Amino acid sequence: VRIDKRLRVDARLEPDRVVLALHGELDLAGAPLLALEIERAEGRPQQILVLDMEDLEFVDSAGLRVILAAHERARERGGGLALTPGQPQVQRLLSIAGVSGHLQTIASPEAALAPGPGGAHAS
Amino acid sequence: VTYRDTATRTGPRGHEPGSLAADQQDAGAPSPFAGPLARGVDLPFTISELGLLRRVVRQTAAELLMDTERSEDLALAVNELATNSICHGGGEGTLRLWRDEHALVCEVRDSGHIAEPERRNMRPDTELLTGRGLWLVEQLCDHVQIDSSPQTGSCVRVYMQLPAQA
């Protein structure tokens, strides 16, 4: 049993997007690492940021806060932010927090984003 | 002024620390806290122990036969309370767990004062980036009790009803 579940973030560059794959547990202790990786991604030319949540084992309100802030900045600059479906705990937090419909979910990190708010061509 | 709020969906249960069933047989790996927990000993925490707190809550809930979703809800609730302690309650706090007749009880204490405990009943705006913690806790647990004053700090107890066979 792996005791250390500290957040790990792997960045992958695609022509149109940066994919950040999240592993472990995203809490107050892990939030600064995610914020840093998102900031790096935002400095790149790719307009789309995908957070791959598949391997994430836990997220809380501190982690959600980082994601919502990134979503807001993506909207402001006309870029896109999307999440892949997370495990049940991750989906449950997004649902209870009332942000499931607010954040765009795509089936896989390579999938196209829908146009419109939160999409790649948000007005 | 002490704010004491016992409004609840399920009614308050026993409020004094009892003990976890001493004869529980642990099906999985033995909890390193099985002994201390059984005697209701405090678990002090800082940001370094957040993950540990979640594991202790999950394991204790599992030992009491709580299903995975409710056990995970309780772990998240305790995580949110501990996060509040770390961010607003002096950077540290103390967790105590025990079972009473009907519920697994988790108590988080810190030196901070919760000035607006009624916020737990307000759904945050989607855009609002703060203030979700207490509201989430209210959604996740069967019963929440908040005691807070500037003089004594905060004590929040969350109750999760045990399955009938526990």
Coordinates of C-alpha atoms in Angstrom, one line a residue:
Chain A
V1 CA 0.0 0.0 0.0
R2 CA 1.4 3.3 -1.1
I3 CA 1.1 5.7 1.9
D4 CA 2.5 8.8 0.1
K5 CA -0.4 10.1 -2.0
R6 CA 0.9 13.6 -2.4
L7 CA -0.1 15.3 -5.6
R8 CA 1.9 14.7 -8.7
V9 CA 1.3 16.6 -11.9
D10 CA 2.6 15.4 -15.3
A11 CA 2.5 18.0 -18.1
R12 CA 2.1 16.9 -21.8
L13 CA 2.3 19.3 -24.7
E14 CA 0.0 18.7 -27.7
P15 CA -0.3 21.0 -30.7
D16 CA -3.5 22.7 -29.5
R17 CA -3.4 22.0 -25.8
V18 CA -1.5 21.4 -22.6
V19 CA -2.6 18.3 -20.7
L20 CA -1.9 18.2 -17.0
A21 CA -2.4 14.7 -15.6
L22 CA -3.1 14.7 -11.9
H23 CA -2.1 11.8 -9.7
G24 CA -2.6 11.3 -5.9
E25 CA -4.6 13.6 -3.7
L26 CA -5.3 17.3 -4.4
D27 CA -5.8 19.1 -1.1
L28 CA -4.5 22.3 0.5
A29 CA -1.0 20.8 0.6
G30 CA -1.1 19.9 -3.1
A31 CA -2.9 23.0 -4.4
P32 CA 0.2 25.2 -4.8
L33 CA 1.8 22.6 -7.0
L34 CA -1.2 22.5 -9.3
A35 CA -1.4 26.3 -9.3
L36 CA 2.2 26.4 -10.4
E37 CA 1.8 23.9 -13.2
I38 CA -1.3 25.7 -14.4
E39 CA 0.6 29.0 -14.4
R40 CA 3.4 27.4 -16.5
A41 CA 0.8 26.0 -18.9
E42 CA -0.9 29.4 -19.2
G43 CA 2.5 30.8 -20.3
R44 CA 2.6 28.5 -23.3
P45 CA 1.1 29.3 -26.8
Q46 CA -1.5 26.5 -26.6
Q47 CA -5.0 28.0 -25.9
I48 CA -6.5 24.9 -24.4
L49 CA -5.7 23.4 -20.9
V50 CA -7.0 20.0 -20.1
L51 CA -6.9 18.6 -16.5
D52 CA -6.8 14.9 -16.8
M53 CA -8.5 13.8 -13.5
E54 CA -8.6 10.0 -14.3
D55 CA -5.9 9.1 -11.8
L56 CA -6.8 11.7 -9.2
E57 CA -7.8 9.9 -6.0
F58 CA -9.2 12.9 -4.0
V59 CA -10.0 16.5 -4.4
D60 CA -11.3 19.0 -1.8
S61 CA -12.5 22.6 -1.8
A62 CA -8.9 23.9 -1.8
G63 CA -8.2 22.0 -5.0
L64 CA -11.4 23.0 -6.5
R65 CA -10.6 26.6 -5.9
V66 CA -7.4 26.4 -8.0
I67 CA -9.4 24.7 -10.8
L68 CA -12.2 27.4 -10.7
A69 CA -9.6 30.2 -10.8
A70 CA -8.0 28.6 -13.8
H71 CA -11.4 28.3 -15.5
E72 CA -12.1 31.9 -14.9
R73 CA -8.7 33.0 -16.4
A74 CA -9.3 30.7 -19.4
R75 CA -12.6 32.4 -20.0
E76 CA -11.1 35.9 -19.7
R77 CA -8.4 35.2 -22.3
G78 CA -10.7 33.3 -24.7
G79 CA -9.0 30.0 -24.2
G80 CA -10.5 26.8 -23.0
L81 CA -10.3 24.6 -19.9
A82 CA -11.7 21.1 -19.7
L83 CA -11.6 18.2 -17.3
T84 CA -11.7 14.5 -18.0
P85 CA -14.2 12.5 -15.8
G86 CA -12.8 11.8 -12.4
Q87 CA -13.3 8.9 -10.0
P88 CA -16.5 8.8 -7.9
Q89 CA -15.1 11.0 -5.1
V90 CA -14.0 13.6 -7.5
Q91 CA -17.3 13.6 -9.4
R92 CA -19.1 13.8 -6.1
L93 CA -17.3 16.9 -4.9
L94 CA -17.9 18.7 -8.2
S95 CA -21.5 17.7 -8.0
I96 CA -22.1 18.8 -4.4
A97 CA -20.2 22.0 -4.9
G98 CA -22.5 22.7 -7.8
V99 CA -19.8 23.2 -10.4
S100 CA -20.3 20.1 -12.5
G101 CA -22.3 22.0 -15.1
H102 CA -20.0 25.0 -14.9
L103 CA -16.8 23.1 -15.8
Q104 CA -16.6 21.4 -19.2
T105 CA -15.9 17.7 -19.1
I106 CA -14.5 15.8 -22.1
A107 CA -14.3 12.1 -22.5
S108 CA -10.6 11.9 -23.0
P109 CA -7.6 14.3 -22.9
E110 CA -7.6 14.4 -26.7
A111 CA -11.3 15.0 -27.2
A112 CA -12.6 18.2 -28.8
L113 CA -13.9 21.0 -26.6
A114 CA -17.4 22.3 -27.1
P115 CA -17.7 25.9 -28.2
G116 CA -19.3 28.4 -25.9
P117 CA -18.6 29.3 -22.3
G118 CA -15.7 27.4 -21.0
G119 CA -15.0 26.2 -24.5
A120 CA -12.1 27.1 -26.8
H121 CA -14.0 29.9 -28.5
A122 CA -15.8 31.4 -25.5
S123 CA -17.0 34.9 -26.3
Chain B
V1 CA -20.6 35.4 22.8
T2 CA -20.7 31.7 22.3
Y3 CA -22.5 30.5 19.2
R4 CA -24.1 27.2 19.8
D5 CA -26.0 25.6 17.0
T6 CA -27.6 22.2 17.4
A7 CA -30.1 22.6 14.6
T8 CA -30.1 19.3 12.8
R9 CA -31.8 17.1 10.3
T10 CA -31.5 14.1 12.5
G11 CA -31.5 15.4 16.1
P12 CA -28.5 15.6 18.4
R13 CA -27.1 12.5 19.7
G14 CA -24.8 11.8 22.7
H15 CA -22.2 14.5 23.0
E16 CA -19.6 13.0 25.3
P17 CA -16.7 11.0 24.0
G18 CA -17.3 7.4 24.5
S19 CA -15.1 4.7 23.1
L20 CA -14.9 2.7 19.9
A21 CA -15.9 -0.8 20.3
A22 CA -12.9 -2.5 21.9
D23 CA -13.7 -5.9 20.5
Q24 CA -13.8 -4.7 16.9
Q25 CA -11.9 -7.1 14.6
D26 CA -10.0 -5.2 12.0
A27 CA -10.4 -7.0 8.7
G28 CA -7.7 -5.1 6.9
A29 CA -4.4 -3.7 8.0
P30 CA -4.4 -2.7 11.7
S31 CA -4.9 1.0 12.1
P32 CA -1.9 2.6 13.8
F33 CA -4.5 4.6 15.7
A34 CA -6.7 1.7 16.8
G35 CA -5.4 2.0 20.4
P36 CA -5.4 5.8 20.8
L37 CA -8.8 6.1 19.0
A38 CA -10.3 3.5 21.3
R39 CA -9.4 5.7 24.2
G40 CA -10.5 8.9 22.4
V41 CA -7.0 10.4 22.3
D42 CA -6.5 13.5 20.3
L43 CA -4.7 13.6 17.0
P44 CA -3.0 17.0 16.6
F45 CA -2.6 18.1 13.0
T46 CA -1.0 20.7 10.8
I47 CA -1.0 20.8 7.0
S48 CA 1.4 17.9 6.9
E49 CA -1.2 15.6 8.5
L50 CA -4.2 16.3 6.2
G51 CA -3.7 13.1 4.2
L52 CA -3.2 11.1 7.4
L53 CA -6.5 12.5 8.9
R54 CA -8.4 11.4 5.8
R55 CA -6.9 7.9 6.1
V56 CA -7.7 7.6 9.8
V57 CA -11.3 8.6 9.2
R58 CA -11.7 6.3 6.2
Q59 CA -10.3 3.4 8.0
T60 CA -12.3 4.0 11.2
A61 CA -15.5 4.4 9.2
A62 CA -14.7 1.1 7.3
E63 CA -14.1 -0.7 10.6
L64 CA -17.6 0.4 11.6
L65 CA -19.0 -1.0 8.4
M66 CA -19.9 2.4 6.8
D67 CA -20.2 2.1 3.1
T68 CA -17.5 3.6 0.8
E69 CA -19.5 6.7 -0.2
R70 CA -20.4 7.8 3.3
S71 CA -17.0 7.0 4.6
E72 CA -15.5 9.1 1.8
D73 CA -18.0 11.9 2.5
L74 CA -17.0 11.9 6.2
A75 CA -13.3 12.0 5.3
L76 CA -13.9 15.0 3.0
A77 CA -15.9 16.7 5.7
V78 CA -13.1 16.2 8.3
N79 CA -10.6 17.4 5.6
E80 CA -12.6 20.6 5.1
L81 CA -12.8 21.3 8.8
A82 CA -9.1 20.7 9.2
T83 CA -8.4 22.9 6.2
N84 CA -10.4 25.6 8.0
S85 CA -8.3 25.2 11.1
I86 CA -5.1 25.4 9.1
C87 CA -6.1 28.4 7.1
H88 CA -8.1 30.3 9.8
G89 CA -7.6 28.6 13.1
G90 CA -3.9 29.3 13.8
G91 CA -2.5 26.8 11.4
E92 CA -3.2 23.7 13.5
G93 CA -5.9 21.8 15.3
T94 CA -6.9 18.6 16.9
L95 CA -9.1 15.7 15.6
R96 CA -10.8 13.3 17.9
L97 CA -13.0 10.4 16.8
W98 CA -15.3 8.2 18.8
R99 CA -18.4 6.3 18.3
D100 CA -21.5 6.8 20.3
E101 CA -24.6 4.6 20.3
H102 CA -25.7 5.6 16.7
A103 CA -22.9 7.5 15.0
L104 CA -19.3 7.9 14.3
V105 CA -18.4 11.3 15.7
C106 CA -15.5 13.4 14.4
E107 CA -14.5 16.5 16.4
V108 CA -12.2 19.2 15.1
R109 CA -10.9 21.9 17.5
D110 CA -8.8 24.9 16.9
S111 CA -8.0 28.3 18.3
G112 CA -9.9 30.2 15.6
H113 CA -13.3 31.8 15.9
I114 CA -16.0 31.0 13.3
A115 CA -17.6 34.4 13.0
E116 CA -20.5 33.4 10.7
P117 CA -21.4 29.8 11.4
E118 CA -24.7 30.3 9.6
R119 CA -22.7 30.4 6.3
R120 CA -22.9 26.6 6.5
N121 CA -26.4 26.9 5.3
M122 CA -25.7 29.2 2.4
R123 CA -25.0 27.6 -1.0
P124 CA -21.9 29.4 -2.3
D125 CA -22.0 31.1 -5.7
T126 CA -20.4 29.0 -8.4
E127 CA -18.0 31.8 -9.0
L128 CA -17.2 32.3 -5.3
L129 CA -13.8 30.8 -4.6
T130 CA -14.0 30.8 -0.8
G131 CA -16.4 29.9 1.9
R132 CA -17.3 26.4 0.5
G133 CA -15.9 24.5 3.4
L134 CA -18.6 24.7 6.1
W135 CA -21.3 24.5 3.5
L136 CA -19.8 21.3 2.1
V137 CA -19.6 19.8 5.6
E138 CA -23.3 20.5 6.1
Q139 CA -24.1 18.7 2.9
L140 CA -21.8 15.7 3.6
C141 CA -22.7 14.8 7.2
D142 CA -25.9 13.7 9.0
H143 CA -25.5 16.3 11.7
V144 CA -23.2 19.2 12.3
Q145 CA -22.7 21.0 15.7
I146 CA -20.6 24.1 15.9
D147 CA -19.4 25.7 19.1
S148 CA -17.3 28.8 18.6
S149 CA -16.3 31.9 20.6
P150 CA -13.3 34.3 20.4
Q151 CA -12.3 33.2 23.9
T152 CA -12.4 29.4 23.5
G153 CA -11.9 28.9 19.8
S154 CA -13.9 26.5 17.7
C155 CA -15.1 23.0 18.2
V156 CA -17.0 21.4 15.3
R157 CA -18.5 18.0 15.7
V158 CA -19.8 16.0 12.7
Y159 CA -22.0 12.9 13.1
M160 CA -22.4 10.1 10.6
Q161 CA -25.0 7.5 11.5
L162 CA -23.7 4.0 11.6
P163 CA -25.2 1.1 9.7
A164 CA -27.6 -1.0 11.7
Q165 CA -25.2 -3.9 12.0
A166 CA -22.2 -1.9 13.2

